[in-house]
mmCIF file with all atom_site columns, C-alpha atoms in Angstrom:
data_model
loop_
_atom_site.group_PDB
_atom_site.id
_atom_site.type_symbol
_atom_site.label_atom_id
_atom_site.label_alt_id
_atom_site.label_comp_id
_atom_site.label_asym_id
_atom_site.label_entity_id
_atom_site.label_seq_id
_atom_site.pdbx_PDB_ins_code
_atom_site.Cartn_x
_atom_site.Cartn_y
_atom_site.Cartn_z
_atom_site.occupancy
_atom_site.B_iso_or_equiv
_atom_site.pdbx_formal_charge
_atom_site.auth_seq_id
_atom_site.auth_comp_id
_atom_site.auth_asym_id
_atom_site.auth_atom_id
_atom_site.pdbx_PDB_model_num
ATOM 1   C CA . UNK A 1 1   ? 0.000   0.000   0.000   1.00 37.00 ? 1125 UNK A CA 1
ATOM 2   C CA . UNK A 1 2   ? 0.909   3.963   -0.219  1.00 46.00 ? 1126 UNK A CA 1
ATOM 3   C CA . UNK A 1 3   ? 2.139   5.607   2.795   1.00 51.00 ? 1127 UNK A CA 1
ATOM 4   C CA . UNK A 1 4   ? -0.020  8.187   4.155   1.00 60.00 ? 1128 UNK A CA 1
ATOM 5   C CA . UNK A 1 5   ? 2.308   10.532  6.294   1.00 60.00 ? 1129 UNK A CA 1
ATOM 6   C CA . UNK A 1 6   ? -0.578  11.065  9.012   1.00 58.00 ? 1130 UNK A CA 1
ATOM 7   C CA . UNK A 1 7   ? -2.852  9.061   11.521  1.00 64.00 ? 1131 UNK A CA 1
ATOM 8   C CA . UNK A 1 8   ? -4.082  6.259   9.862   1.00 71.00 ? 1132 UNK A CA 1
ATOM 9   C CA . UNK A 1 9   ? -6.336  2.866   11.332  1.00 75.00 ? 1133 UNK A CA 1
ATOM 10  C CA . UNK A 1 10  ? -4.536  0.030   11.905  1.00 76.00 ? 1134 UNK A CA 1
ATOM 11  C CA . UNK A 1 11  ? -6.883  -2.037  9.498   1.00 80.00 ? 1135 UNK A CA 1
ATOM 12  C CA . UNK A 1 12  ? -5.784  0.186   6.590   1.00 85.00 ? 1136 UNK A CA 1
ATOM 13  C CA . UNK A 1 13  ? -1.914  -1.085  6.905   1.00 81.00 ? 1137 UNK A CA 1
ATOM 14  C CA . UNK A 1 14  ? -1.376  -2.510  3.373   1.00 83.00 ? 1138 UNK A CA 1
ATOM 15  C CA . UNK A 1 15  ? -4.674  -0.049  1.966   1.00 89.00 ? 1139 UNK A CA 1
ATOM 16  C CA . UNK A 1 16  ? -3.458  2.386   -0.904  1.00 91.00 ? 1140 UNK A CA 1
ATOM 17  C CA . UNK A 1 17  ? -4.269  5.449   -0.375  1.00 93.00 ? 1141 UNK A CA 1
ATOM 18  C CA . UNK A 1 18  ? -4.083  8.384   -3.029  1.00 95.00 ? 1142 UNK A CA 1
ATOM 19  C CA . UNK A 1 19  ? -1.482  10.950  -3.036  1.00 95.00 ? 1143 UNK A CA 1
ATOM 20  C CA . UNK A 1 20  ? -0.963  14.358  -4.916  1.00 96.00 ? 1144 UNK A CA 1
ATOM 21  C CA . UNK A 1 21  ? 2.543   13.759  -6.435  1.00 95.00 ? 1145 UNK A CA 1
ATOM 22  C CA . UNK A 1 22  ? 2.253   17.485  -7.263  1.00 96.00 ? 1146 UNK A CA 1
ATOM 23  C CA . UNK A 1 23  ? 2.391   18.896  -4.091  1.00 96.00 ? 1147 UNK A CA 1
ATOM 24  C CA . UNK A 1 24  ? 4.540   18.842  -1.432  1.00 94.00 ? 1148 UNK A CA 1
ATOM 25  C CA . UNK A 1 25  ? 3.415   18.068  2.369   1.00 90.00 ? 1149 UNK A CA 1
ATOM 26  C CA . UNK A 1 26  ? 3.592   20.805  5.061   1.00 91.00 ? 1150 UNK A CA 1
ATOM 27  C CA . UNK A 1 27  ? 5.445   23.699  3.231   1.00 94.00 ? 1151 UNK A CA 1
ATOM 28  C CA . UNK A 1 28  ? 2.695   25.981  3.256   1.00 95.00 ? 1152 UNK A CA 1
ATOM 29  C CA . UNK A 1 29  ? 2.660   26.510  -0.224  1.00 97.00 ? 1153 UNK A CA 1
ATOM 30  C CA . UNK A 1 30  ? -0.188  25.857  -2.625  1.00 97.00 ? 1154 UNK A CA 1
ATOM 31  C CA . UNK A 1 31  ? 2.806   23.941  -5.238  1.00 97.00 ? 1155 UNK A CA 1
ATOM 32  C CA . UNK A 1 32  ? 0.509   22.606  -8.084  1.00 96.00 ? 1156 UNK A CA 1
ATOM 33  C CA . UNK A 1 33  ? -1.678  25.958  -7.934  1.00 96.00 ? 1157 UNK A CA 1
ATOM 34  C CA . UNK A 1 34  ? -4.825  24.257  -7.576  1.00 96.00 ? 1158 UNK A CA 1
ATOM 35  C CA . UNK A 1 35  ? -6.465  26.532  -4.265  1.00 96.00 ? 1159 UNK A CA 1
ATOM 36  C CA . UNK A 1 36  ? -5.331  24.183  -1.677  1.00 96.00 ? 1160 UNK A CA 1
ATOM 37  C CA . UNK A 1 37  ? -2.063  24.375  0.428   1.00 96.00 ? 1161 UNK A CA 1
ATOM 38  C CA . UNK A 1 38  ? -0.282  21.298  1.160   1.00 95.00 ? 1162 UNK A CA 1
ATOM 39  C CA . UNK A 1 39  ? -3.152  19.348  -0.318  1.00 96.00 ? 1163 UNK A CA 1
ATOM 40  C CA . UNK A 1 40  ? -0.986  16.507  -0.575  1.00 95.00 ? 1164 UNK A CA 1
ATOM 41  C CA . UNK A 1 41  ? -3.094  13.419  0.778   1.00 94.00 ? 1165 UNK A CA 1
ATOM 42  C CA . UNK A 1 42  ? -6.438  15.142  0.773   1.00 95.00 ? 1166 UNK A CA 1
ATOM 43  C CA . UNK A 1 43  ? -8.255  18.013  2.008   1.00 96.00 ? 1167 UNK A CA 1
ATOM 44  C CA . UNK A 1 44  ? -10.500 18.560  4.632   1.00 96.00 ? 1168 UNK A CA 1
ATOM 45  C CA . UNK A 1 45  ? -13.345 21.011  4.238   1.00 96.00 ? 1169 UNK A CA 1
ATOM 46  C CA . UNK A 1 46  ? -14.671 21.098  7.861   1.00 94.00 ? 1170 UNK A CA 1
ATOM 47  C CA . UNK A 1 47  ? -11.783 22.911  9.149   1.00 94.00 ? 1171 UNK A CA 1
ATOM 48  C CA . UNK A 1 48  ? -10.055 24.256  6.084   1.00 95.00 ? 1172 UNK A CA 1
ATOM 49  C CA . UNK A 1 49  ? -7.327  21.778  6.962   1.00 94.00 ? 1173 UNK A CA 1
ATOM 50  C CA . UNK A 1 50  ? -5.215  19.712  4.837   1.00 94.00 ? 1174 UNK A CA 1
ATOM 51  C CA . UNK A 1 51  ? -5.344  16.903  6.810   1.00 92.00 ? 1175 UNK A CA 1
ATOM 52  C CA . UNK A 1 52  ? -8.852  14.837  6.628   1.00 92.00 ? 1176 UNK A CA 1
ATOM 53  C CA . UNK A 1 53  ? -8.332  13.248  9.755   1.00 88.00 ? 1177 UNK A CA 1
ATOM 54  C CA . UNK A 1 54  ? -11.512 11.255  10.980  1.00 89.00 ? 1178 UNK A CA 1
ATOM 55  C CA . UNK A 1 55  ? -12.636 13.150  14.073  1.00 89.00 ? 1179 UNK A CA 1
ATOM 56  C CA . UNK A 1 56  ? -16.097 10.920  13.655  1.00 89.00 ? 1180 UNK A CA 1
ATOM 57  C CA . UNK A 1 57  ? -15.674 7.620   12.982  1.00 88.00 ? 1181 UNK A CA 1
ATOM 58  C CA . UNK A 1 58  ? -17.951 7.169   10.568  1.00 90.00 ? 1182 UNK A CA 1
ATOM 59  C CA . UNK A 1 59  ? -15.752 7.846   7.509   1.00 89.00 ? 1183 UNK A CA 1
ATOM 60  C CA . UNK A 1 60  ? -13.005 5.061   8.540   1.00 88.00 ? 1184 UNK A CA 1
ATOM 61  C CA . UNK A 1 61  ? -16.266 2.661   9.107   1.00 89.00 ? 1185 UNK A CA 1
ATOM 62  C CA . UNK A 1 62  ? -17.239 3.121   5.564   1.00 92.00 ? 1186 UNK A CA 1
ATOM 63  C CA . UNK A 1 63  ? -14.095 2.976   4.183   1.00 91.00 ? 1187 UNK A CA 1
ATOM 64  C CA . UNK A 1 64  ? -12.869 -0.049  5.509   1.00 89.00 ? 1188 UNK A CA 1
ATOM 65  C CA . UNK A 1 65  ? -15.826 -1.689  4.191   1.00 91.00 ? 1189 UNK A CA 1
ATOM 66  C CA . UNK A 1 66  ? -14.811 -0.562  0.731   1.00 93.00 ? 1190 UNK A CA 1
ATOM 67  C CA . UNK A 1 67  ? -10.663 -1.205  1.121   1.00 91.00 ? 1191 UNK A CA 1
ATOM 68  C CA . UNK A 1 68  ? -9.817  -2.039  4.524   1.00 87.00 ? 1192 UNK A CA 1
ATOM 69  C CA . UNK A 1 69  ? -6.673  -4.815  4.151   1.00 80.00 ? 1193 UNK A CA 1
ATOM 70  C CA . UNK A 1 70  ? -7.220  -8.398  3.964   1.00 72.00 ? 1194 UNK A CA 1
ATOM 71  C CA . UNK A 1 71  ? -5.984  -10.383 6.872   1.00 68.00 ? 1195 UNK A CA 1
ATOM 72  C CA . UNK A 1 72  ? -6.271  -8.005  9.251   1.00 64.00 ? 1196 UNK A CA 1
ATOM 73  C CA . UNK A 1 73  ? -6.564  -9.632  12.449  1.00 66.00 ? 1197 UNK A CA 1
ATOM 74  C CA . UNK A 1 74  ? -4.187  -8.725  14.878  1.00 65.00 ? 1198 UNK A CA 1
ATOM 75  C CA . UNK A 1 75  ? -3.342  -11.957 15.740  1.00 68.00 ? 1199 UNK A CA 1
ATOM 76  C CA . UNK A 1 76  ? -2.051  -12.573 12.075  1.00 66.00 ? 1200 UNK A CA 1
ATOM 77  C CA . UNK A 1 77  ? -4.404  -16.176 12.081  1.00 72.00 ? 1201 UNK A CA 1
ATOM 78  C CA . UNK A 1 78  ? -7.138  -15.745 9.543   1.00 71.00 ? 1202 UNK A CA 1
ATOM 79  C CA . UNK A 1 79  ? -10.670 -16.678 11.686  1.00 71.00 ? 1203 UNK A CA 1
ATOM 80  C CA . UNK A 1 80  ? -14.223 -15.352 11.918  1.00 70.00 ? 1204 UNK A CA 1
ATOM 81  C CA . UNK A 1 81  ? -12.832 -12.111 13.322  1.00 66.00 ? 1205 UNK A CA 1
ATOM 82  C CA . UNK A 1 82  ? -10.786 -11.591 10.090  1.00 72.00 ? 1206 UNK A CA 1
ATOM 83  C CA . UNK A 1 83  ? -12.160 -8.973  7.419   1.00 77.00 ? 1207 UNK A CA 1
ATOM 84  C CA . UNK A 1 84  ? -11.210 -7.530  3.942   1.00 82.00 ? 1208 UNK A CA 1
ATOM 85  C CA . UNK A 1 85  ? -12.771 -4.793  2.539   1.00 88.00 ? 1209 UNK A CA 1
ATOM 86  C CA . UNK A 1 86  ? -15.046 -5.630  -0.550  1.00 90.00 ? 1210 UNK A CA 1
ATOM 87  C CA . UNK A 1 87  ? -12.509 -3.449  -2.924  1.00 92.00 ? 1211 UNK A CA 1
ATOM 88  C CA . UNK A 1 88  ? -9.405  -3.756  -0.930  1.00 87.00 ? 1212 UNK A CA 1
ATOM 89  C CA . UNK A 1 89  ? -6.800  -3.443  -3.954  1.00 89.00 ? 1213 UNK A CA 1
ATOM 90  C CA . UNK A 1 90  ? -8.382  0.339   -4.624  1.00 94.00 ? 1214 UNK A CA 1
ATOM 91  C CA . UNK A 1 91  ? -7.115  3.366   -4.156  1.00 95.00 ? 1215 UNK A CA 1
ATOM 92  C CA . UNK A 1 92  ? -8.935  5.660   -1.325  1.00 95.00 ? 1216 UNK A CA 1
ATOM 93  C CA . UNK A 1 93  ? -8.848  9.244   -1.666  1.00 96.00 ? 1217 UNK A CA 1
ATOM 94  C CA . UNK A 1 94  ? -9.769  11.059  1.618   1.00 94.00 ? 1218 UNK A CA 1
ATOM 95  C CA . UNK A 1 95  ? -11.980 13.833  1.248   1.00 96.00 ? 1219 UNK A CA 1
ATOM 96  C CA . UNK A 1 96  ? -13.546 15.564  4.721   1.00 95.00 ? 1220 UNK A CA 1
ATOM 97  C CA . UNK A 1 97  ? -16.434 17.812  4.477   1.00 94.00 ? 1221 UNK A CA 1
ATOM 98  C CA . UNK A 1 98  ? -17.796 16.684  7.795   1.00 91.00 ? 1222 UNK A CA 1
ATOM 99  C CA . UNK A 1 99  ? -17.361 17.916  10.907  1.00 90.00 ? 1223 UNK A CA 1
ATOM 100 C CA . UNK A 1 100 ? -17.114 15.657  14.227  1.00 91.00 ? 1224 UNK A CA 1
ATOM 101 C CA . UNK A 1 101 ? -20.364 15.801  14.819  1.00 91.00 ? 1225 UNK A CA 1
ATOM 102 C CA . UNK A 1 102 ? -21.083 14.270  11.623  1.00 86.00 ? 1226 UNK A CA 1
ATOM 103 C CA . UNK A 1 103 ? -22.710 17.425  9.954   1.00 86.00 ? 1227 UNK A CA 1
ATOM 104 C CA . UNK A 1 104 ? -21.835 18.773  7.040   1.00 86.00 ? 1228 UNK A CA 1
ATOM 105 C CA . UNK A 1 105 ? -22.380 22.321  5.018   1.00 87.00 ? 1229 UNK A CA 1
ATOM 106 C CA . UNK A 1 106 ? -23.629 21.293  1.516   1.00 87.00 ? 1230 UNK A CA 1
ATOM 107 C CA . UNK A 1 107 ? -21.099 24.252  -0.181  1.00 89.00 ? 1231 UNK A CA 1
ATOM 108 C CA . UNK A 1 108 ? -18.157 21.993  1.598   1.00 93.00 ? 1232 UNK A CA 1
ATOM 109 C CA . UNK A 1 109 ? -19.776 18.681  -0.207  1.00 93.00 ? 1233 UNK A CA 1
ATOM 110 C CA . UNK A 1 110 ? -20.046 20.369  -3.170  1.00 94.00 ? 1234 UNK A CA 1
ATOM 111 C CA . UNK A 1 111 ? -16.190 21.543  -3.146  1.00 95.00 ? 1235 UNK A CA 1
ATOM 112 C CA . UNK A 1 112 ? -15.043 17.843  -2.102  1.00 97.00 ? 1236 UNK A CA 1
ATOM 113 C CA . UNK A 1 113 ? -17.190 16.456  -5.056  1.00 97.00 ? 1237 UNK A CA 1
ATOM 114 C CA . UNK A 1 114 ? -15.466 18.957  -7.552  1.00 97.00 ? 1238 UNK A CA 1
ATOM 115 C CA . UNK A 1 115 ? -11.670 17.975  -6.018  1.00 98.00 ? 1239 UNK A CA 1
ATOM 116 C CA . UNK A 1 116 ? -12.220 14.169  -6.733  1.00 98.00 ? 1240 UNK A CA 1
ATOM 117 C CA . UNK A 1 117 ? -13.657 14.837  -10.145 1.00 98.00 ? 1241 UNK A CA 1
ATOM 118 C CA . UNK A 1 118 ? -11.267 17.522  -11.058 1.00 97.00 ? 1242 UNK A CA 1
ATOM 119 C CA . UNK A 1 119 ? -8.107  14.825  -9.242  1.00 97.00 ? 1243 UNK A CA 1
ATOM 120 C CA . UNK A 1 120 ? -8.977  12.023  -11.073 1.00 97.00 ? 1244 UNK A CA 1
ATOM 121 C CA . UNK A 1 121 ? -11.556 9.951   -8.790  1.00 98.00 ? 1245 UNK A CA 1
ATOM 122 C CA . UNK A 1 122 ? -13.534 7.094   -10.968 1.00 98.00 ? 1246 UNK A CA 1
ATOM 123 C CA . UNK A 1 123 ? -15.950 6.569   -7.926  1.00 98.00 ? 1247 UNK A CA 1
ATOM 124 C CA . UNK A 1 124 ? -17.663 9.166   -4.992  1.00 98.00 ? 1248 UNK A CA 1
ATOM 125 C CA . UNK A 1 125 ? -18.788 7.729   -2.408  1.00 96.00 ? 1249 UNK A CA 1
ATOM 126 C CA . UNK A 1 126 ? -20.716 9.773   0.021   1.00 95.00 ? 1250 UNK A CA 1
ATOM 127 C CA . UNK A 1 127 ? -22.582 8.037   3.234   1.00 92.00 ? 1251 UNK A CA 1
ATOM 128 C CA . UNK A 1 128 ? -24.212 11.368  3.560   1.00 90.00 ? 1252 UNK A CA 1
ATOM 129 C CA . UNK A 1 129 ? -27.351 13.354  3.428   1.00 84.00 ? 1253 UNK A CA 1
ATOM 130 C CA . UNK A 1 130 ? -30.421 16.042  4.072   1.00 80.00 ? 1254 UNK A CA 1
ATOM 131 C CA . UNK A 1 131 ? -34.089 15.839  3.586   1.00 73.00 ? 1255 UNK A CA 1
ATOM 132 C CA . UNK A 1 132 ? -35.547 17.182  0.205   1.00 59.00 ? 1256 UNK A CA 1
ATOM 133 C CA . UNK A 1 133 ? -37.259 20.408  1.412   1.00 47.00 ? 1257 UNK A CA 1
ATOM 134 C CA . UNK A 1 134 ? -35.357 23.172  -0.218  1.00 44.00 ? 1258 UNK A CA 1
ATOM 135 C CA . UNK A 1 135 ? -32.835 21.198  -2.073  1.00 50.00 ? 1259 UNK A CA 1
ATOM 136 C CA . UNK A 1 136 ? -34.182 22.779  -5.700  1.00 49.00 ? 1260 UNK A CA 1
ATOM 137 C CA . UNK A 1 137 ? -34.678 26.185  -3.798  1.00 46.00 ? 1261 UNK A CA 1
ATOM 138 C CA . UNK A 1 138 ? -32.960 28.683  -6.150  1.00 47.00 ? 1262 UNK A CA 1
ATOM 139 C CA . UNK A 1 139 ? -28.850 27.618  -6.730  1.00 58.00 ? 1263 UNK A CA 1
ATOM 140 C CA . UNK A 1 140 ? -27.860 24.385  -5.706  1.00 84.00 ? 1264 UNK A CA 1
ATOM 141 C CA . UNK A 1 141 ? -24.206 24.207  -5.626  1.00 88.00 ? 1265 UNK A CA 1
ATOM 142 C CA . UNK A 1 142 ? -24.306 20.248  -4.540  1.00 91.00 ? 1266 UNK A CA 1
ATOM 143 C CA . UNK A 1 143 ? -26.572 19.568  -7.610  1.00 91.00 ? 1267 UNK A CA 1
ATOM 144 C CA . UNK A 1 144 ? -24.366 21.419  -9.521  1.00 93.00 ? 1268 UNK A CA 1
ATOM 145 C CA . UNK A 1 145 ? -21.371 19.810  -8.114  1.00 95.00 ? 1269 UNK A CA 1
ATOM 146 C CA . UNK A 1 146 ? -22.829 16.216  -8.740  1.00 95.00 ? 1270 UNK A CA 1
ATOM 147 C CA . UNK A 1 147 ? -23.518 17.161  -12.724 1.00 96.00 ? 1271 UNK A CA 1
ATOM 148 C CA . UNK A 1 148 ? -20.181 18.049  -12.818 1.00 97.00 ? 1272 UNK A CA 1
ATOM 149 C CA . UNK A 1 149 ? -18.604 15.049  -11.544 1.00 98.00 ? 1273 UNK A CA 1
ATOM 150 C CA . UNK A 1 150 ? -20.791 12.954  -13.637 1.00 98.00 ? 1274 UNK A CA 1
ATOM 151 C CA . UNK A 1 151 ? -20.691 14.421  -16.636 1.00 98.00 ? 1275 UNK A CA 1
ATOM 152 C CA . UNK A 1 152 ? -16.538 13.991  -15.968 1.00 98.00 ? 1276 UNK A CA 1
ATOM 153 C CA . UNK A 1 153 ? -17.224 10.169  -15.878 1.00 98.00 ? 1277 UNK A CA 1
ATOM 154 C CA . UNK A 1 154 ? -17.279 9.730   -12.168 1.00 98.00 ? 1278 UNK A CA 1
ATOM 155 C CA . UNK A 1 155 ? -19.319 7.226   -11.205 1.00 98.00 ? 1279 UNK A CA 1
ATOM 156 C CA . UNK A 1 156 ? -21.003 8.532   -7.816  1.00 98.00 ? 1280 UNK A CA 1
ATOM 157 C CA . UNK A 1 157 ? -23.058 6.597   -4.778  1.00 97.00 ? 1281 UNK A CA 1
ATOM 158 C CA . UNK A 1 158 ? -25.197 8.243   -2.119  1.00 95.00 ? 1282 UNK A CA 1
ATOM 159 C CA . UNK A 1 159 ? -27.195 6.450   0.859   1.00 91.00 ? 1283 UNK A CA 1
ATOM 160 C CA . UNK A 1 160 ? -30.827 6.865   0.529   1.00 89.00 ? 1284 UNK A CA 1
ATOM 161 C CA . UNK A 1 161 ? -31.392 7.783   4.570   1.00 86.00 ? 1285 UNK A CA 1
ATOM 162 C CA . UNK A 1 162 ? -31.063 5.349   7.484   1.00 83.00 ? 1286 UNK A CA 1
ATOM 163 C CA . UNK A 1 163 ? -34.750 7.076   9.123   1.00 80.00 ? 1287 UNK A CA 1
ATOM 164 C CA . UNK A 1 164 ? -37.724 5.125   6.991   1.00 75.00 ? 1288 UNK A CA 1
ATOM 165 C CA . UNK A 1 165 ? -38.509 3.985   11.169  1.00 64.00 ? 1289 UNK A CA 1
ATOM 166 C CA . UNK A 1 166 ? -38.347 7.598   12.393  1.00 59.00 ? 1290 UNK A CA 1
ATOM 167 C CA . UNK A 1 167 ? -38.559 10.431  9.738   1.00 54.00 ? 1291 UNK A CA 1
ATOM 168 C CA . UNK A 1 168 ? -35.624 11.651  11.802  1.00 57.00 ? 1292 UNK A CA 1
ATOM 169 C CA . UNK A 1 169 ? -34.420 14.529  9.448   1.00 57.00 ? 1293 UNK A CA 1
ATOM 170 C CA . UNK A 1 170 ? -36.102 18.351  10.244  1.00 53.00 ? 1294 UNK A CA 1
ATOM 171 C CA . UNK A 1 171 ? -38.516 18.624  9.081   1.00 50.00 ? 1295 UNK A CA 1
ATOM 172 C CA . UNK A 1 172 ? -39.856 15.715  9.192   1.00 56.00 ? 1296 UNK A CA 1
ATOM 173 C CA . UNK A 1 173 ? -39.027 13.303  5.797   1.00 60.00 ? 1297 UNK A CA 1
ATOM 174 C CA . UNK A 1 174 ? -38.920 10.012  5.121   1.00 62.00 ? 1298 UNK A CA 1
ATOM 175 C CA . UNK A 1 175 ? -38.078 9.946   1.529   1.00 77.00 ? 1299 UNK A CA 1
ATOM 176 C CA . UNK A 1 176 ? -34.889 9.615   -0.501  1.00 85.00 ? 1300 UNK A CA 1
ATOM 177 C CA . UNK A 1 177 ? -32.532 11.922  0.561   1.00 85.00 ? 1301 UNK A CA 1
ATOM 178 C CA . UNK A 1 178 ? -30.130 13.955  -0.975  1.00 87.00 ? 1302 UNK A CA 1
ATOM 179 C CA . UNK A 1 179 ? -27.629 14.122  -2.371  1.00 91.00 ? 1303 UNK A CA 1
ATOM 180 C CA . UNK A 1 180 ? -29.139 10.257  -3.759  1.00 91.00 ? 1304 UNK A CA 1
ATOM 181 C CA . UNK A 1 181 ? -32.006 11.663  -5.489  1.00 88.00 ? 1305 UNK A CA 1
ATOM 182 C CA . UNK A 1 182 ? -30.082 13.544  -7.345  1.00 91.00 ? 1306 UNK A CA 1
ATOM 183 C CA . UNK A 1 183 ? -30.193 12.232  -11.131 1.00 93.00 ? 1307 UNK A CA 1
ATOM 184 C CA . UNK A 1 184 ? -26.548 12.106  -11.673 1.00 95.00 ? 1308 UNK A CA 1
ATOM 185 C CA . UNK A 1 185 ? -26.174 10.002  -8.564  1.00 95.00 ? 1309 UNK A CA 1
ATOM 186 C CA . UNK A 1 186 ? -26.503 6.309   -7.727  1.00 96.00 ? 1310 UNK A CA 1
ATOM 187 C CA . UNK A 1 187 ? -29.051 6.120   -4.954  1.00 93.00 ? 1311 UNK A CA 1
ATOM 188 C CA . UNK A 1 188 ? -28.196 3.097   -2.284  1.00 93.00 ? 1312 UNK A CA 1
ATOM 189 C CA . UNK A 1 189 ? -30.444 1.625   0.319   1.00 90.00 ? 1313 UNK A CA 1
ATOM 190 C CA . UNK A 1 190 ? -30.189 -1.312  2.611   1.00 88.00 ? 1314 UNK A CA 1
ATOM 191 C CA . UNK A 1 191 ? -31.985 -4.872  2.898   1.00 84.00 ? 1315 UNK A CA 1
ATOM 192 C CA . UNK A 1 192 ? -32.198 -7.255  5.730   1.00 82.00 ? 1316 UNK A CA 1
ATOM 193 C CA . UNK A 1 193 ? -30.479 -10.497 6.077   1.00 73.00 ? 1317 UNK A CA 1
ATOM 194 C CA . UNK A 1 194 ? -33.166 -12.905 6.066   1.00 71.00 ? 1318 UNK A CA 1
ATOM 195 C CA . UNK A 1 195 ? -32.332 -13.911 2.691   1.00 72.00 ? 1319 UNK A CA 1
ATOM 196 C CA . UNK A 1 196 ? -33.476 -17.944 2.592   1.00 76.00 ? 1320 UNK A CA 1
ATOM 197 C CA . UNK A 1 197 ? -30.379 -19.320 1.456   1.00 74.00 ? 1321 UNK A CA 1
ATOM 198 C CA . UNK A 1 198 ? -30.245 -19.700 -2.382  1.00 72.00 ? 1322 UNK A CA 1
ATOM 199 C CA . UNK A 1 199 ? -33.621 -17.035 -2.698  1.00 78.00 ? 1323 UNK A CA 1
ATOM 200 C CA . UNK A 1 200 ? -32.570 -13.818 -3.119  1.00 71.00 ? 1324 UNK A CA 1
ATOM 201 C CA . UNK A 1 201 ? -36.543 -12.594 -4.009  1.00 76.00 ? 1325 UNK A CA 1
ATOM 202 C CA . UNK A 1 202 ? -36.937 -12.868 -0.011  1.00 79.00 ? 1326 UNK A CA 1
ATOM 203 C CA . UNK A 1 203 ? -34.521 -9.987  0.977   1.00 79.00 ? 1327 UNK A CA 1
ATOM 204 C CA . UNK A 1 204 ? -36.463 -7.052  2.252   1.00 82.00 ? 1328 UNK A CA 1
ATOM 205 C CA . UNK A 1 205 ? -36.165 -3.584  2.817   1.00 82.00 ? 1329 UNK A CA 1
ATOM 206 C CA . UNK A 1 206 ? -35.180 -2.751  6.039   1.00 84.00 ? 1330 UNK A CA 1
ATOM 207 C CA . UNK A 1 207 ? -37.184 -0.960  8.193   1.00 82.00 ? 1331 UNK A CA 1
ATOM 208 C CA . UNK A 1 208 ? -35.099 2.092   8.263   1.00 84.00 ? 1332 UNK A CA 1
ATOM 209 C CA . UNK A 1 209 ? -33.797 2.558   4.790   1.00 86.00 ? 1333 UNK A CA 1
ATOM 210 C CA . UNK A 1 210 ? -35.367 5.507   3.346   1.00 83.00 ? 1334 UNK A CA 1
ATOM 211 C CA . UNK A 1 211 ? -37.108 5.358   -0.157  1.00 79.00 ? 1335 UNK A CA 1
ATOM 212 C CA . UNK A 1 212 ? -39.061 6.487   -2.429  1.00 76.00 ? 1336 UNK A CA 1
ATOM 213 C CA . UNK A 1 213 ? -38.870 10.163  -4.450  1.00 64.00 ? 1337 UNK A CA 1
#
C-alpha cells in the first residue's frame, strides 16, 4: 500500500491510499496551484485543513468496508474475526467535508465532489445526506457539483437515509434523501439479512432505509 504521512487505522496497513505527487506536504505553499495548500493526501473542508483526519468515525467505518486490508486480524491467524474490505486493492482518496459531529455544510460537499472529479476519482462515495425540502430552492451548488462530476465520468453513490422507522431529518421526511435523489447520482439503500439461502426474491427492505422520491 501507499504511505499516508498522518494518523491512519490500523486495518488500513497494506490499503493504498491516493497521493498528490504534485504537491509537497507541510510547506505551506499551494505547489501545483490548484487553491489548496499542502493538499498533498487530501483536504479537509470542515476545518479548512489539509489533513482529513476522521474526528467521527464514521468515515473510517465506511471505508474499511470498501478497502480495509485483507488479513487483518491482529493476531495474524485468519478466523471469523478476520475482514477484507469488498474493494481492498483500490485506491482511497480522503476527502472531509464533515465535521465531528457528523454534519456537514452542503457548499463543503459540493467543493469535495469537484476535487475528486477535477483529481482524477472514478468513484464518490458519500454516506451522507439532508431531507428534500429546499434542495431545488434557487442555486444548488451540490446539484451542480454532482452534474459536474458525472458528466466527468465519475461514477457517484449516495445512501438513501437510514430514518424510513423515524422520519428523523427536520422537518420531518422520510423519503430519498439527498444528495441520492439527485439524477446524476446512484441512490443506495439497505436490505435485511433474512435472505433464505439460495432465494434472493426474499430480501427485504429494512425498516429504516429511506425510499421512495
Amino acid at each position: 500500500g501507499t504511505t499516508v504521512q498522518h494518523a491512519k487505522a490500523p486495518d488500513f496497513e497494506n490499503t493504498n491510499f491516493w497521493i498528490n505527487t504534485d504537491e509537497i506536504a507541510d510547506n505551506g505553499i499551494d505547489d501545483d496551484n490548484n487553491g489548496f495548500i499542502d493538499d498533498r493526501e487530501g483536504f479537509n473542508w470542515a476545518y479548512d485543513s489539509p489533513y482529513p483526519l476522521d474526528d467521527n468515525e464514521h468515515g473510517t467505518h465506511v471505508s474499511g468496508t470498501v478497502a480495509q486490508s485483507t488479513n487483518n486480524n491482529p493476531s495474524g491467524v485468519e478466523n471469523e474475526y478476520s475482514a477484507a474490505g469488498v474493494a481492498f486493492n483500490c485506491t482511497i482518496m480522503p476527502l472531509k467535508s464533515g465535521g465531528r459531529d457528523g454534519t456537514s455544510v452542503m457548499t463543503d460537499v459540493a467543493e469535495a465532489i469537484v476535487y475528486a472529479a477535477d483529481n482524477g476519482a472514478h468513484i464518490i462515495n458519500m454516506s451522507l445526506g439532508s431531507g428534500g425540502v429546499g434542495q431545488y430552492s434557487g442555486q444548488n451548488a451540490e446539484a451542480d457539483a454532482c452534474v459536474y462530476a458525472h458528466e466527468a465520468g465519475v461514477l457517484i453513490f449516495s445512501s438513501t437515509g437510514n430514518d424510513a422507522d423515524s422520519g428523523g431529518w427536520s422537518p420531518d421526511f422520510w423519503g430519498v434523501g439527498y444528495p441520492a435523489a439527485y439524477p446524476s447520482v446512484v441512490a443506495v439503500g439497505a436490505s435485511d439479512n433474512m435472505t433464505t439461502p439460495g432465494d434472493p426474491t426474499t430480501e427485504l427492505q429494512s425498516g429504516f432505509s429511506q425510499y421512495g422520491y
